Coordinates of C-alpha atoms and ligand atoms in Angstrom, one line a residue:
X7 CA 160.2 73.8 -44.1
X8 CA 157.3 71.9 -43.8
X9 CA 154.1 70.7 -46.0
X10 CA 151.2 72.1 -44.1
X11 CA 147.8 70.7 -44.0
X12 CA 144.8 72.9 -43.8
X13 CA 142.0 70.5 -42.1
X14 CA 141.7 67.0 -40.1
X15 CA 139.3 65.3 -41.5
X16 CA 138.6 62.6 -44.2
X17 CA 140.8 64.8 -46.7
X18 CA 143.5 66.5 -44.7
X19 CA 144.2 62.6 -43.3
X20 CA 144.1 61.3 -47.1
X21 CA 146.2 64.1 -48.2
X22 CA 148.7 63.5 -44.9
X23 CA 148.7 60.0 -45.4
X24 CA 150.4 60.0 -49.1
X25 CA 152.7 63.4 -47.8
X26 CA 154.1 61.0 -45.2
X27 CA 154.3 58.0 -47.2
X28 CA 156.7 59.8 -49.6
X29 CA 159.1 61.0 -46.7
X30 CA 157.6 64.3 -46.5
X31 CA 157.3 66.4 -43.4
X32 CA 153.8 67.5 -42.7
X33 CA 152.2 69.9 -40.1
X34 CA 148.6 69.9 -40.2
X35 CA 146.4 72.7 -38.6
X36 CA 142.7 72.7 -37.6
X37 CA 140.9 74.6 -34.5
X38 CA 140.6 71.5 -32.6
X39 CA 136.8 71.1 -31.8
X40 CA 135.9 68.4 -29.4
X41 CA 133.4 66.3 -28.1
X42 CA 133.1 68.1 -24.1
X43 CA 133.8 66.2 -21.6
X44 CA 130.4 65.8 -20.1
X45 CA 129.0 64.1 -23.5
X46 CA 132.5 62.4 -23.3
X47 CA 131.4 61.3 -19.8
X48 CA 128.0 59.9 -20.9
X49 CA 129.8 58.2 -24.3
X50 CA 132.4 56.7 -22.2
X51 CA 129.5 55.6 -19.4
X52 CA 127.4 54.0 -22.2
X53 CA 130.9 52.1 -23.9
X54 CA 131.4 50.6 -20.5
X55 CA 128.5 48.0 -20.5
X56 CA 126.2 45.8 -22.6
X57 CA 123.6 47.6 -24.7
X58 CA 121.2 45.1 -23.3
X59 CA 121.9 46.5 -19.8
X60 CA 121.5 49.7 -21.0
X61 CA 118.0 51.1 -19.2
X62 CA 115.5 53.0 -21.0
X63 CA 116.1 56.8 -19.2
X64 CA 120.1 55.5 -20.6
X65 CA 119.0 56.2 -24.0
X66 CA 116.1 58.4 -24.0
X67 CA 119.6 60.5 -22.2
X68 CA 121.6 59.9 -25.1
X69 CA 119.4 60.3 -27.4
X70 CA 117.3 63.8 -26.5
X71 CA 120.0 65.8 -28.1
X72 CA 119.3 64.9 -32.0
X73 CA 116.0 65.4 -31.6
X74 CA 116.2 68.9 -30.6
X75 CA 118.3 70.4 -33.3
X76 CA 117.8 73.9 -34.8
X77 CA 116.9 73.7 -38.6
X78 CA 120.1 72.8 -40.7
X79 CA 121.9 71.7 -37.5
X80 CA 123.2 67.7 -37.3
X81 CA 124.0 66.7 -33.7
X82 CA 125.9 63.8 -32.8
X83 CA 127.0 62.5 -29.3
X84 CA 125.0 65.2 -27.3
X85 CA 127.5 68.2 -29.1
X86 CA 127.2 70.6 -31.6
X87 CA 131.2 70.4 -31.4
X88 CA 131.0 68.7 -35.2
X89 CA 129.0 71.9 -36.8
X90 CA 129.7 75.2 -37.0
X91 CA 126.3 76.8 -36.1
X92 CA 125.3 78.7 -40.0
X93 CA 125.1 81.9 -38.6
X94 CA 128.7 81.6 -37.6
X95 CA 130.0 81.0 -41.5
X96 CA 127.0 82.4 -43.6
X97 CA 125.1 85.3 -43.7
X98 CA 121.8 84.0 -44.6
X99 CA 122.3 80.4 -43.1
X100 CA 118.3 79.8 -43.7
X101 CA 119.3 79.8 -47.6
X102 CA 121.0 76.2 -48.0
X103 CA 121.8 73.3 -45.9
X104 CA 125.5 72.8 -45.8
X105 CA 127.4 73.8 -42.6
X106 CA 131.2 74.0 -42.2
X107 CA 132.9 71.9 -39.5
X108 CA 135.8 73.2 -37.0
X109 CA 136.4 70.0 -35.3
X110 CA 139.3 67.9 -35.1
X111 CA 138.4 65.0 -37.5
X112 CA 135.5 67.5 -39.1
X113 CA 132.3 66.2 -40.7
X114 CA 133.2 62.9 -40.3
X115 CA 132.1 63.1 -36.8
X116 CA 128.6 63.3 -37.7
X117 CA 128.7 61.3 -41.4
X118 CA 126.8 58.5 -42.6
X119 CA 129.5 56.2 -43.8
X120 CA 128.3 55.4 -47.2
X121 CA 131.0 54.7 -49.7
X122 CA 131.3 54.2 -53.2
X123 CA 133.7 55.4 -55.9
X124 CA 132.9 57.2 -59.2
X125 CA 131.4 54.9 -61.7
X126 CA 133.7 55.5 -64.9
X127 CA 130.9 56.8 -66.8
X128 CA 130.0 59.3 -64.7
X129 CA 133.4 61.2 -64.6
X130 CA 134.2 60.7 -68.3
X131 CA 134.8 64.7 -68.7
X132 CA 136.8 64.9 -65.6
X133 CA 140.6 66.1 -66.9
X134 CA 141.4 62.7 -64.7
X135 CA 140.2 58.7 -65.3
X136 CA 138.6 56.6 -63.4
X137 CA 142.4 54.4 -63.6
X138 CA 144.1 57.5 -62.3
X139 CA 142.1 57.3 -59.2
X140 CA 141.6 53.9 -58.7
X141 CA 145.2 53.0 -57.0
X142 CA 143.9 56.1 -54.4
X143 CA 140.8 53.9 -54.1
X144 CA 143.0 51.0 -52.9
X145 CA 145.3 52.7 -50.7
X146 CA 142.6 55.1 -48.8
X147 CA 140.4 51.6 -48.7
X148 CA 143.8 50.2 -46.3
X149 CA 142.9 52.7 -43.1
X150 CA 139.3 53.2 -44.3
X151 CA 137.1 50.1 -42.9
X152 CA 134.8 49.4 -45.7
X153 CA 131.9 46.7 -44.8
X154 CA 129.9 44.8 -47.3
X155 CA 129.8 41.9 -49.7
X156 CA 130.4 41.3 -53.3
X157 CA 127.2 41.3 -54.9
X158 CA 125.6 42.9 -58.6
X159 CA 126.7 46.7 -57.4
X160 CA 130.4 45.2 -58.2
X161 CA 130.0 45.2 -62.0
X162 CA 129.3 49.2 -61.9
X163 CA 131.9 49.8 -59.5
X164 CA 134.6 47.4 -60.0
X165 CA 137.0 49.3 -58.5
X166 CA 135.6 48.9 -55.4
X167 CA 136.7 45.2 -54.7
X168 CA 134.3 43.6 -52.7
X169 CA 135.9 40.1 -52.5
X170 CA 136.7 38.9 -48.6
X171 CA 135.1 42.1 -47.2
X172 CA 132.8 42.0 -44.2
X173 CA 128.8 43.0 -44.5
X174 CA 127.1 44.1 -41.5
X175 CA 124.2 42.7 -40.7
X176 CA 121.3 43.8 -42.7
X177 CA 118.1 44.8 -40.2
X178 CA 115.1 42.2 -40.3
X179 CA 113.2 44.7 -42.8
X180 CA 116.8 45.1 -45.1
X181 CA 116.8 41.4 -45.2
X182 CA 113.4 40.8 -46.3
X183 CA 113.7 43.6 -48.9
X184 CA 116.9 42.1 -50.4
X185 CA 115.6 38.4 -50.6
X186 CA 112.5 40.0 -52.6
X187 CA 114.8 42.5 -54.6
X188 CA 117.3 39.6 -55.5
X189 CA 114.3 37.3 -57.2
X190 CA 113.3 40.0 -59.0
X191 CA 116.5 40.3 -61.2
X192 CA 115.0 40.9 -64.7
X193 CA 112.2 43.1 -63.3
X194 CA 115.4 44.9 -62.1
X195 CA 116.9 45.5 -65.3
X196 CA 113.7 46.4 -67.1
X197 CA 113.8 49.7 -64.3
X198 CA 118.0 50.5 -64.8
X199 CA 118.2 49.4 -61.5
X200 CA 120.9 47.4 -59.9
X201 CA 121.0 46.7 -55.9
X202 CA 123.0 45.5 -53.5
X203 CA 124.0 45.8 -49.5
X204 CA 125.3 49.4 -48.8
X205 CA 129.2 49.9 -48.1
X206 CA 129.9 51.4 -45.2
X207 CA 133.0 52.8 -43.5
X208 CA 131.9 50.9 -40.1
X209 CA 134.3 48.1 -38.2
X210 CA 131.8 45.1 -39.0
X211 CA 132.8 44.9 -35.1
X212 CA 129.5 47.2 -34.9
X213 CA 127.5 46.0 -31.4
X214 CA 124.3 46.4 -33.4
X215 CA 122.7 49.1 -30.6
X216 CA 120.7 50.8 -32.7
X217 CA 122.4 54.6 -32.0
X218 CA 124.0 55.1 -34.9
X219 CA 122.0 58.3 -35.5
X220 CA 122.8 59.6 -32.4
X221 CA 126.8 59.3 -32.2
X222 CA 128.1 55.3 -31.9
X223 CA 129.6 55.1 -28.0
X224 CA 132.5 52.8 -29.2
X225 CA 133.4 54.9 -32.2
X226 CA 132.7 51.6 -35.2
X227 CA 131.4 54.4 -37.4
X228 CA 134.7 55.2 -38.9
X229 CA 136.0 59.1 -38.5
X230 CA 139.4 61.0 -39.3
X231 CA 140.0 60.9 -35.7
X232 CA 141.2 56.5 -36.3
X233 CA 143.3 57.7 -38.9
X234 CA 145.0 60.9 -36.7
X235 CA 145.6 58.6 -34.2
X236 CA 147.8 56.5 -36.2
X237 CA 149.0 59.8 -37.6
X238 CA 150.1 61.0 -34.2
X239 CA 153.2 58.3 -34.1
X240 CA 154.6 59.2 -37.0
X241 CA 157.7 61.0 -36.3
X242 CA 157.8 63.4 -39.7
X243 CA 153.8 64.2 -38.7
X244 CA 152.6 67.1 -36.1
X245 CA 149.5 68.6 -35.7
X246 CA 148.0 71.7 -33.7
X247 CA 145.2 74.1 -33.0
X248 CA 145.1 77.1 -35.3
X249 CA 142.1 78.4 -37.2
X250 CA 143.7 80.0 -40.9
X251 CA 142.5 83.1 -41.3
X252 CA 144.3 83.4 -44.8
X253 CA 147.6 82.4 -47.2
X254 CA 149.9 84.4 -49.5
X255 CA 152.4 82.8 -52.0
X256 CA 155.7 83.6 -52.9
X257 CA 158.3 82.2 -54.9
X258 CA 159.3 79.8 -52.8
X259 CA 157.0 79.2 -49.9
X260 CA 153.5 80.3 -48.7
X261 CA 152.7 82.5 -45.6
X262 CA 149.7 81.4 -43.8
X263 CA 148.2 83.7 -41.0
X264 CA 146.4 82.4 -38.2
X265 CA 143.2 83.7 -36.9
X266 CA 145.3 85.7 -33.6
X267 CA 148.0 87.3 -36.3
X268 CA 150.9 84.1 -35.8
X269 CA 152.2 83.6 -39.1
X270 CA 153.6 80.1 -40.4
X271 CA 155.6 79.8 -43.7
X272 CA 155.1 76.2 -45.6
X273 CA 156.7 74.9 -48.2
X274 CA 153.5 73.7 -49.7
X275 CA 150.0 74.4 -48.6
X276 CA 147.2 71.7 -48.8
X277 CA 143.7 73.0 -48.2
X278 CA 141.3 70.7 -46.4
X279 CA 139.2 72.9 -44.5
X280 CA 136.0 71.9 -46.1
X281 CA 134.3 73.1 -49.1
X282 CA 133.0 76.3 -47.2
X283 CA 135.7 76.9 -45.3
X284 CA 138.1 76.5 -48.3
X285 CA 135.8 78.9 -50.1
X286 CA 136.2 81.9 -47.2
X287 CA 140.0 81.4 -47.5
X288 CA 140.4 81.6 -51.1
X289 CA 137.8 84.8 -51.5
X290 CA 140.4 86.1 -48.4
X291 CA 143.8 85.1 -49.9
X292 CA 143.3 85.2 -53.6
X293 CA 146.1 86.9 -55.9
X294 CA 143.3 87.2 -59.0
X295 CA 140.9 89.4 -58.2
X296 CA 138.1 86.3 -57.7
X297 CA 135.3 87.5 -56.0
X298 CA 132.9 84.8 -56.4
X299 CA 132.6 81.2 -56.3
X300 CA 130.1 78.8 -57.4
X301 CA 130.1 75.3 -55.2
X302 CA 127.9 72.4 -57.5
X303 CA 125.6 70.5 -55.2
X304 CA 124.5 66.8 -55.6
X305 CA 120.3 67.5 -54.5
X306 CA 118.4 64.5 -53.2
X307 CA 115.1 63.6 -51.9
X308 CA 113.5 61.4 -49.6
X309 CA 110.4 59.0 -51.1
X310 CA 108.5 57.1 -48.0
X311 CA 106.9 53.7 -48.6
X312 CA 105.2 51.2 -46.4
X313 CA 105.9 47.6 -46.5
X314 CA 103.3 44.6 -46.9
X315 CA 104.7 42.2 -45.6
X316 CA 105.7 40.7 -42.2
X317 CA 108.9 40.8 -40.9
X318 CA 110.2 37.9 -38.9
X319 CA 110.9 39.8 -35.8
X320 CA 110.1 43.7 -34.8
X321 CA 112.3 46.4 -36.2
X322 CA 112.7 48.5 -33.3
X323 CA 113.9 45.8 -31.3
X324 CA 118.1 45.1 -31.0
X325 CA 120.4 44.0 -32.9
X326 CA 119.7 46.3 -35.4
X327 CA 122.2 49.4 -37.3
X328 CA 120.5 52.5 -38.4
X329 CA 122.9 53.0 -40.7
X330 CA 121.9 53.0 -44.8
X331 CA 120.9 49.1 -45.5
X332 CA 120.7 49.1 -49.3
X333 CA 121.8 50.9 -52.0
X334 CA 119.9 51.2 -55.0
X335 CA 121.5 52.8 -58.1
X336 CA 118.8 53.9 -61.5
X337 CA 120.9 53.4 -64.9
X338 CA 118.7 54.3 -67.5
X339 CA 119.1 57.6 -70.4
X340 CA 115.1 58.3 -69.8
X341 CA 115.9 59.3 -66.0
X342 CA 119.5 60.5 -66.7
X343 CA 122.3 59.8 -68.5
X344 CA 124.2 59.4 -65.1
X345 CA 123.5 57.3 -62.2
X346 CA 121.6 58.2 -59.5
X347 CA 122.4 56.9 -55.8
X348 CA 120.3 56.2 -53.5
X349 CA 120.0 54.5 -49.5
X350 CA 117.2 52.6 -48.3
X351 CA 117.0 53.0 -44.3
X352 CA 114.6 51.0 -42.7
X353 CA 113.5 51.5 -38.8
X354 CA 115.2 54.7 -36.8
X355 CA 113.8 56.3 -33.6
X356 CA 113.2 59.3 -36.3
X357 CA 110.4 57.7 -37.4
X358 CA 108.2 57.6 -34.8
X359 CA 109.3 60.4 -33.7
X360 CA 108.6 62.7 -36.3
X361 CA 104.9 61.3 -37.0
X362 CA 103.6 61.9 -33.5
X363 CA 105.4 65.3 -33.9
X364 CA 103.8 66.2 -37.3
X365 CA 100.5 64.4 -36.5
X366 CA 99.7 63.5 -33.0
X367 CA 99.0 66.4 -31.9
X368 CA 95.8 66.5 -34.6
X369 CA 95.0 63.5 -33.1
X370 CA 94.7 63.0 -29.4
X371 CA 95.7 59.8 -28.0
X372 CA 96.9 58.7 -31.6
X373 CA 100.6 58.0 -30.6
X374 CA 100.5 54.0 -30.4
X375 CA 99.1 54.3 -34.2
X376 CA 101.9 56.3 -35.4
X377 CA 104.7 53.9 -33.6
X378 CA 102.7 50.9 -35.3
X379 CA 103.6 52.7 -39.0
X380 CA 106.9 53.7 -37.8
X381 CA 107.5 50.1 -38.0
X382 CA 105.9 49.2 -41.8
X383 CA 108.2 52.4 -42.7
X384 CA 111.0 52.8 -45.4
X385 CA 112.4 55.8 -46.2
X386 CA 115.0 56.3 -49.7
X387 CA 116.8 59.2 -49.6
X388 CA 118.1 59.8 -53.3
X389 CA 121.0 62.0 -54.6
X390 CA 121.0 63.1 -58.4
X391 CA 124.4 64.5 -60.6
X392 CA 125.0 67.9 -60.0
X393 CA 124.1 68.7 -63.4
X394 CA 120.8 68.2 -62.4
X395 CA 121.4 70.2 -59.6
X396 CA 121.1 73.8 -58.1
X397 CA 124.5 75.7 -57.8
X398 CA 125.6 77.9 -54.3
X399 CA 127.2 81.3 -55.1
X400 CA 129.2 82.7 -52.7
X401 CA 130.9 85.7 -51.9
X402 CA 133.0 86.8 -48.8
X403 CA 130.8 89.6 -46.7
X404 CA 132.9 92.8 -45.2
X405 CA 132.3 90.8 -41.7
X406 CA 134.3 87.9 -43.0
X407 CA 131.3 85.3 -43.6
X408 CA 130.2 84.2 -46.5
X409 CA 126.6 85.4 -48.5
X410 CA 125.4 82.6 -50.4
X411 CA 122.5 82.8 -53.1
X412 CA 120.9 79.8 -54.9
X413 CA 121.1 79.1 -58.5
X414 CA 117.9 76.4 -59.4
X415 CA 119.0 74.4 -62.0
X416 CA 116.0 73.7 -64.5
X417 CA 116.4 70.3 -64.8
X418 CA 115.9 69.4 -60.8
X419 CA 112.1 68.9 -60.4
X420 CA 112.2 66.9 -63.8
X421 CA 114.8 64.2 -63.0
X422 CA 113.5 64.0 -59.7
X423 CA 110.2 63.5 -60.7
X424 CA 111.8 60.5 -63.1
X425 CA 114.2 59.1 -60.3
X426 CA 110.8 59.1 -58.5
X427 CA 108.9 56.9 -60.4
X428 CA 111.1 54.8 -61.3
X429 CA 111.8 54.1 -57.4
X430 CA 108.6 53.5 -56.7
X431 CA 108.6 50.6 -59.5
X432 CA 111.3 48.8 -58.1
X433 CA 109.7 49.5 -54.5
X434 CA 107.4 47.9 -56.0
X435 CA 109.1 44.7 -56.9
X436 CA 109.7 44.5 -52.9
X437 CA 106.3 44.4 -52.0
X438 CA 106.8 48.0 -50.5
X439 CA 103.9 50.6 -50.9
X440 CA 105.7 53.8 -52.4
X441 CA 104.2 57.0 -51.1
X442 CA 105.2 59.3 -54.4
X443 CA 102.7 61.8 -52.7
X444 CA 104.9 62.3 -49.6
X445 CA 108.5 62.7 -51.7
X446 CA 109.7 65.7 -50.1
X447 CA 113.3 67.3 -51.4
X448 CA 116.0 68.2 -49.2
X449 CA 117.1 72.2 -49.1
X450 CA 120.3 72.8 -51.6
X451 CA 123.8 71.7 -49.6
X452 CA 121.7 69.4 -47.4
X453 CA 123.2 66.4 -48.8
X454 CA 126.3 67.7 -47.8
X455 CA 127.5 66.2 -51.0
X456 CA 128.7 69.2 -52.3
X457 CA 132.0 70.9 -53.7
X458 CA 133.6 72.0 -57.3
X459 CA 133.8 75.5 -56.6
X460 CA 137.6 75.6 -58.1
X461 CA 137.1 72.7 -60.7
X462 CA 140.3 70.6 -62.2
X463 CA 140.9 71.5 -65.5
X464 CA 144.0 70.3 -67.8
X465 CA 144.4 73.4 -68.8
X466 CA 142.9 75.6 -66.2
X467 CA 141.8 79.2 -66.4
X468 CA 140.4 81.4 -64.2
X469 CA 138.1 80.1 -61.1
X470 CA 139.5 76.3 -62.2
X471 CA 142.7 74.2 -60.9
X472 CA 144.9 72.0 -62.7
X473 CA 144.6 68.4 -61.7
X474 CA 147.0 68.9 -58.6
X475 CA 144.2 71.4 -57.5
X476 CA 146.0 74.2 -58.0
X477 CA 143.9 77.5 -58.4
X478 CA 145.0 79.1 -61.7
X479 CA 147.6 81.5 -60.4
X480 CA 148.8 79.3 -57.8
X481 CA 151.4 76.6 -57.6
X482 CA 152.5 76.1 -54.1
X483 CA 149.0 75.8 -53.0
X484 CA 146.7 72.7 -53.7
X485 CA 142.7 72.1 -52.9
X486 CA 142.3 68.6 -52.1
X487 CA 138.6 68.8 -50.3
X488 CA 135.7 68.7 -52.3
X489 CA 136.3 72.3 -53.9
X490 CA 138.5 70.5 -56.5
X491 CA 136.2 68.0 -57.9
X492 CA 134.8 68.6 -61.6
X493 CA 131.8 67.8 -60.9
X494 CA 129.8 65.6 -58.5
X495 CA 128.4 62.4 -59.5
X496 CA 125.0 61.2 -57.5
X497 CA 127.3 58.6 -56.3
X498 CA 129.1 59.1 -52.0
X499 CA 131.2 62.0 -52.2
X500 CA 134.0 61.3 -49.8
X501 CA 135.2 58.1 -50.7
X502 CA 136.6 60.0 -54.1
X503 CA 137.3 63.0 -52.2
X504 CA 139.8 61.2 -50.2
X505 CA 141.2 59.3 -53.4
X506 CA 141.8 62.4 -54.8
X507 CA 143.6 64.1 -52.0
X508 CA 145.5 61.1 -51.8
X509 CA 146.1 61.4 -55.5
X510 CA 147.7 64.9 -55.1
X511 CA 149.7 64.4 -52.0
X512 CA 151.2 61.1 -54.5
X513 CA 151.9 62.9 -57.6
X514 CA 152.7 67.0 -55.6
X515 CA 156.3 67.2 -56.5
Ligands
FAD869 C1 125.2 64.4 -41.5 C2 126.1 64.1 -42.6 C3 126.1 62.8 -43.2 C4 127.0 62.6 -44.3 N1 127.0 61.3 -44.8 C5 127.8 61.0 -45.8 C6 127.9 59.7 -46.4 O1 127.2 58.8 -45.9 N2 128.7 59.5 -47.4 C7 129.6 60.4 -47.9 O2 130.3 60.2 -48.8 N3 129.6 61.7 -47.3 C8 128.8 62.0 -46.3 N4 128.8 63.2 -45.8 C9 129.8 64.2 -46.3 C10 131.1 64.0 -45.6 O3 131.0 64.1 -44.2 C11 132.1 65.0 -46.1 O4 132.2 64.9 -47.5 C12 133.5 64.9 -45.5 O5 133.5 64.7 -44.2 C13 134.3 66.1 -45.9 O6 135.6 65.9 -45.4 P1 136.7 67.1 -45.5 O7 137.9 66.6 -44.8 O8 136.9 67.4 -47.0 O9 136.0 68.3 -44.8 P2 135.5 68.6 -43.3 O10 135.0 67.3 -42.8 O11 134.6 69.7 -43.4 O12 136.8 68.9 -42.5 C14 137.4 70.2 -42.6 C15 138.6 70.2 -41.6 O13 139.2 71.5 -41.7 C16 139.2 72.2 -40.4 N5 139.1 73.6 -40.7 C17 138.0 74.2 -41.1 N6 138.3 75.5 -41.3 C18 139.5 75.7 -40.9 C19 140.4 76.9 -40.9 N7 140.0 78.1 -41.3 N8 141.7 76.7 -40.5 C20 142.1 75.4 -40.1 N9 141.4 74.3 -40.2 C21 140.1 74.5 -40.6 C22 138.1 71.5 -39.6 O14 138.3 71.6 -38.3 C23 138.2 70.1 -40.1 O15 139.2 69.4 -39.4 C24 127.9 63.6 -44.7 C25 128.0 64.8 -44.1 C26 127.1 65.0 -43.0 C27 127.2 66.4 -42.3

């Protein structure tokens, strides 16, 4: 018998990668959602040739898509393939942000790439350390492609090293910030602040085309697909389509059922279908009678600003990565005693886009004026701890989805309101013009930072895991997606989510 792997994306490949490692057998399972072949067709077309050969109607093709997305919907490549639509997993989908994924690689077809481990500080009450996960760290960083430089973001994540690592190029407006941000060093430390160049899992091979947002034609925005590749060689690793419709342990192995009735028996069973996915399963499969779950979310917000200054060449004009630039992470008690993360993107087709949307309609003939601020404009998207954050209940429906209500937390609007002051100071400090009065927050799960449902507990009891990720109850049966997590830190999700799978597949007798 077999180890079987619930999910192919970035934890299902983490997870797989330390199964095989140890001379384990492992058959992973996901339903195999892919890019169609006509957006594969376009991809491939635009791949082919120089972006500066690419024509205008090229892009405007290629791009279309994203900006036609229902509400909570992210669209890469032309293809919903990436998202399940909401309606499809929950019963009120208008409720919160977060979508599931059924695709062969999952959400990391459509992610960001911003990575950064947990500070040490911020997971003190975790039933693990910061040491237990750090060699996890180093062995997911030897397939993940981490780009940046070594710069004052080291001394709160050190064990991130940074050393001999390759930045991408910052954009024109990134650059100008930095140089300004980077003379500014006490005025820095006065706010809690500490900045540096965003990490991201991207091949600094990146062609600098500017389409990040809308699905990278080469594929330098790393996703669990590069790793599954490499998986696919390995003689002790299979993988194919099933969609789990639910498990069942016994003494010594687990049943899991596929969605068409087929049944498959495991030795071991490692879930990775994605925190809502995980959650439907477990509400199905459960031996205790569990019939709730509450997933933690990580909110954020966006805060606007226009720069003053001039930038030595235009924004919108290649090379150029759309792509977070700069991270910026607030240390200080008064905001919250624990950090909060936040990206600084500077120019993206959004911009423009969504003004003359918004406004130009107000204003006849008021287009060129809105793609003039388009170009002065830099938006911060900030993500607080979750225990500043609202929580998502959920419970499994008699149709099989899930109903979801939201839990406010108390404390959001307050820290937010802090973390938004003390932004616009250090905006501030880089001769940027914060517009406080246009912060707007994103719906709860829209970070898609989001997980904890079945916390790790050293001595778990019911609803938590033991620090395999075993529900309390189980022990052939281990949650190494997000679900896991004690709690989660302001701080990129996934680069710790895939440490810790790896941790688990390490240590899982
Ligand atoms: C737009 C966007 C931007 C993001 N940006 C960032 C970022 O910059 N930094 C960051 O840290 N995080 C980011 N995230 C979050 C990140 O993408 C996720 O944390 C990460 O991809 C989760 O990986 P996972 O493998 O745990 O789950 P998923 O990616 O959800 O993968 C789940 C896998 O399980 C499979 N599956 C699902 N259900 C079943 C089932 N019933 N049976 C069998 N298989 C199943 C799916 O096909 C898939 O292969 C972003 C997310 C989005 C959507």
């Amino acid at each position: 018998m077999t180890d079987l792997v619930i999910g192919s994306g970035l934890s299902g490949v983490s997870v797989a990668m330390a199964l095989l490692n140890r001379g384990r057998q492992v058959l992973m399972l996901d339903p195999g959602g892919r890019l169609e072949a006509s957006a594969q067709d376009r991809r491939d077309k635009l791949a082919a040739s120089d972006p500066d050969t690419w024509s205008v109607d090229d892009q405007k093709i290629w791009q279309a898509p994203q900006f036609d997305t229902p509400p909570g919907q992210v669209r890469r490549f032309g293809s919903d393939f990436a998202m399940v639509p909401g309606a499809k997993t929950l019963v009120s989908p208008d409720q919160i942000g977060l979508r599931a994924s059924h695709a062969t690689g999952g959400l990391s077809n459509l992610w960001g790439s911003a990575v950064l481990p947990n500070r040490a500080e911020d997971i003190a009450d975790w039933p693990i350390s910061i040491e237990d996960l750090s060699p996890h760290y180093r062995a997911v960083a030897q397939f993940l492609p981490i780009s940046g430089r070594q710069d004052d973001l080291q001394a709160l994540f050190p064990v991130l090293a940074m050393r001999d690592r390759v930045p991408l190029n910052p954009s024109p407006q990134a650059q100008q910030m930095l140089q300004m941000l980077e003379q500014q060093e006490s005025g820095l430390s006065d706010f809690g602040a500490t900045i540096g160049m965003s990490r991201l899992a991207v091949d600094p091979g990146c062609q600098y085309c500017g389409q990040c947002l809308h699905g990278c034609p080469w594929g330098y925005i790393y996703s669990a697909q590069k790793t599954l590749d490499d998986l696919r060689h390995h003689s002790a690793f299979q993988i194919r389509t099933g969609l789990v419709h639910r498990f069942e342990e016994h003494t010594d192995h687990v049943t899991v059922t596929l969605d068409n009735g087929e049944t498959l028996k495991a030795t071991r069973v490692f879930v990775a279908a994605g925190v809502l996915e995980t959650a439907r399963l477990l509400l199905a499969s459960s031996p205790e009678p569990t019939t709730s779950l509450q997933l933690q979310d990580s909110q954020h917000f966006f805060l606007p600003s226009l720069h003053r200054w001039r930038v030595p060449r235009r924004p919108d004009q290649r090379p150029y990565h759309t792509l977070p630039q700069i991270f910026i992470e607030l240390d200080d008690p008064k905001v919250s005693p624990h950090l909060v993360h936040t990206q600084v993107y500077t120019w993206n087709e959004f911009y423009a886009h969504d003004l003359i949307n918004s406004y130009g309609s107000k204003l006849p003939g008021s287009a060129p004026l809105w793609r003039m601020l388009a170009r002065r404009l830099i938006v911060a998207q900030a993500f607080l701890h979750s225990a500043h954050s609202a929580r998502i209940n959920l419970t499994l429906a008699t149709d099989g989805r899930l109903a979801s209500t939201v839990n406010p937390n108390d404390e959001t609007e307050t820290v937010m309101a802090r973390a938004t002051s003390r932004l616009a100071q250090v905006m501030k400090l880089a001769g940027l013009a914060p517009l406080t009065f246009a912060r707007r927050p994103g719906d709860v799960g829209s970070s898609f930072h989001v997980g904890g449902s079945v916390p790790m507990a050293k001595v778990p009891s019911s609803g938590q895991s033991d620090i395999l990720g075993r529900p309390k109850g189980l022990s052939r049966v281990h949650l190494v997606d997000a679900s896991s997590l004690p709690s989660i830190p302001a701080t990129t999700i996934t680069f710790s989510v895939m440490a810790n799978a790896h941790r688990i597949g390490t240590l899982t007798l």
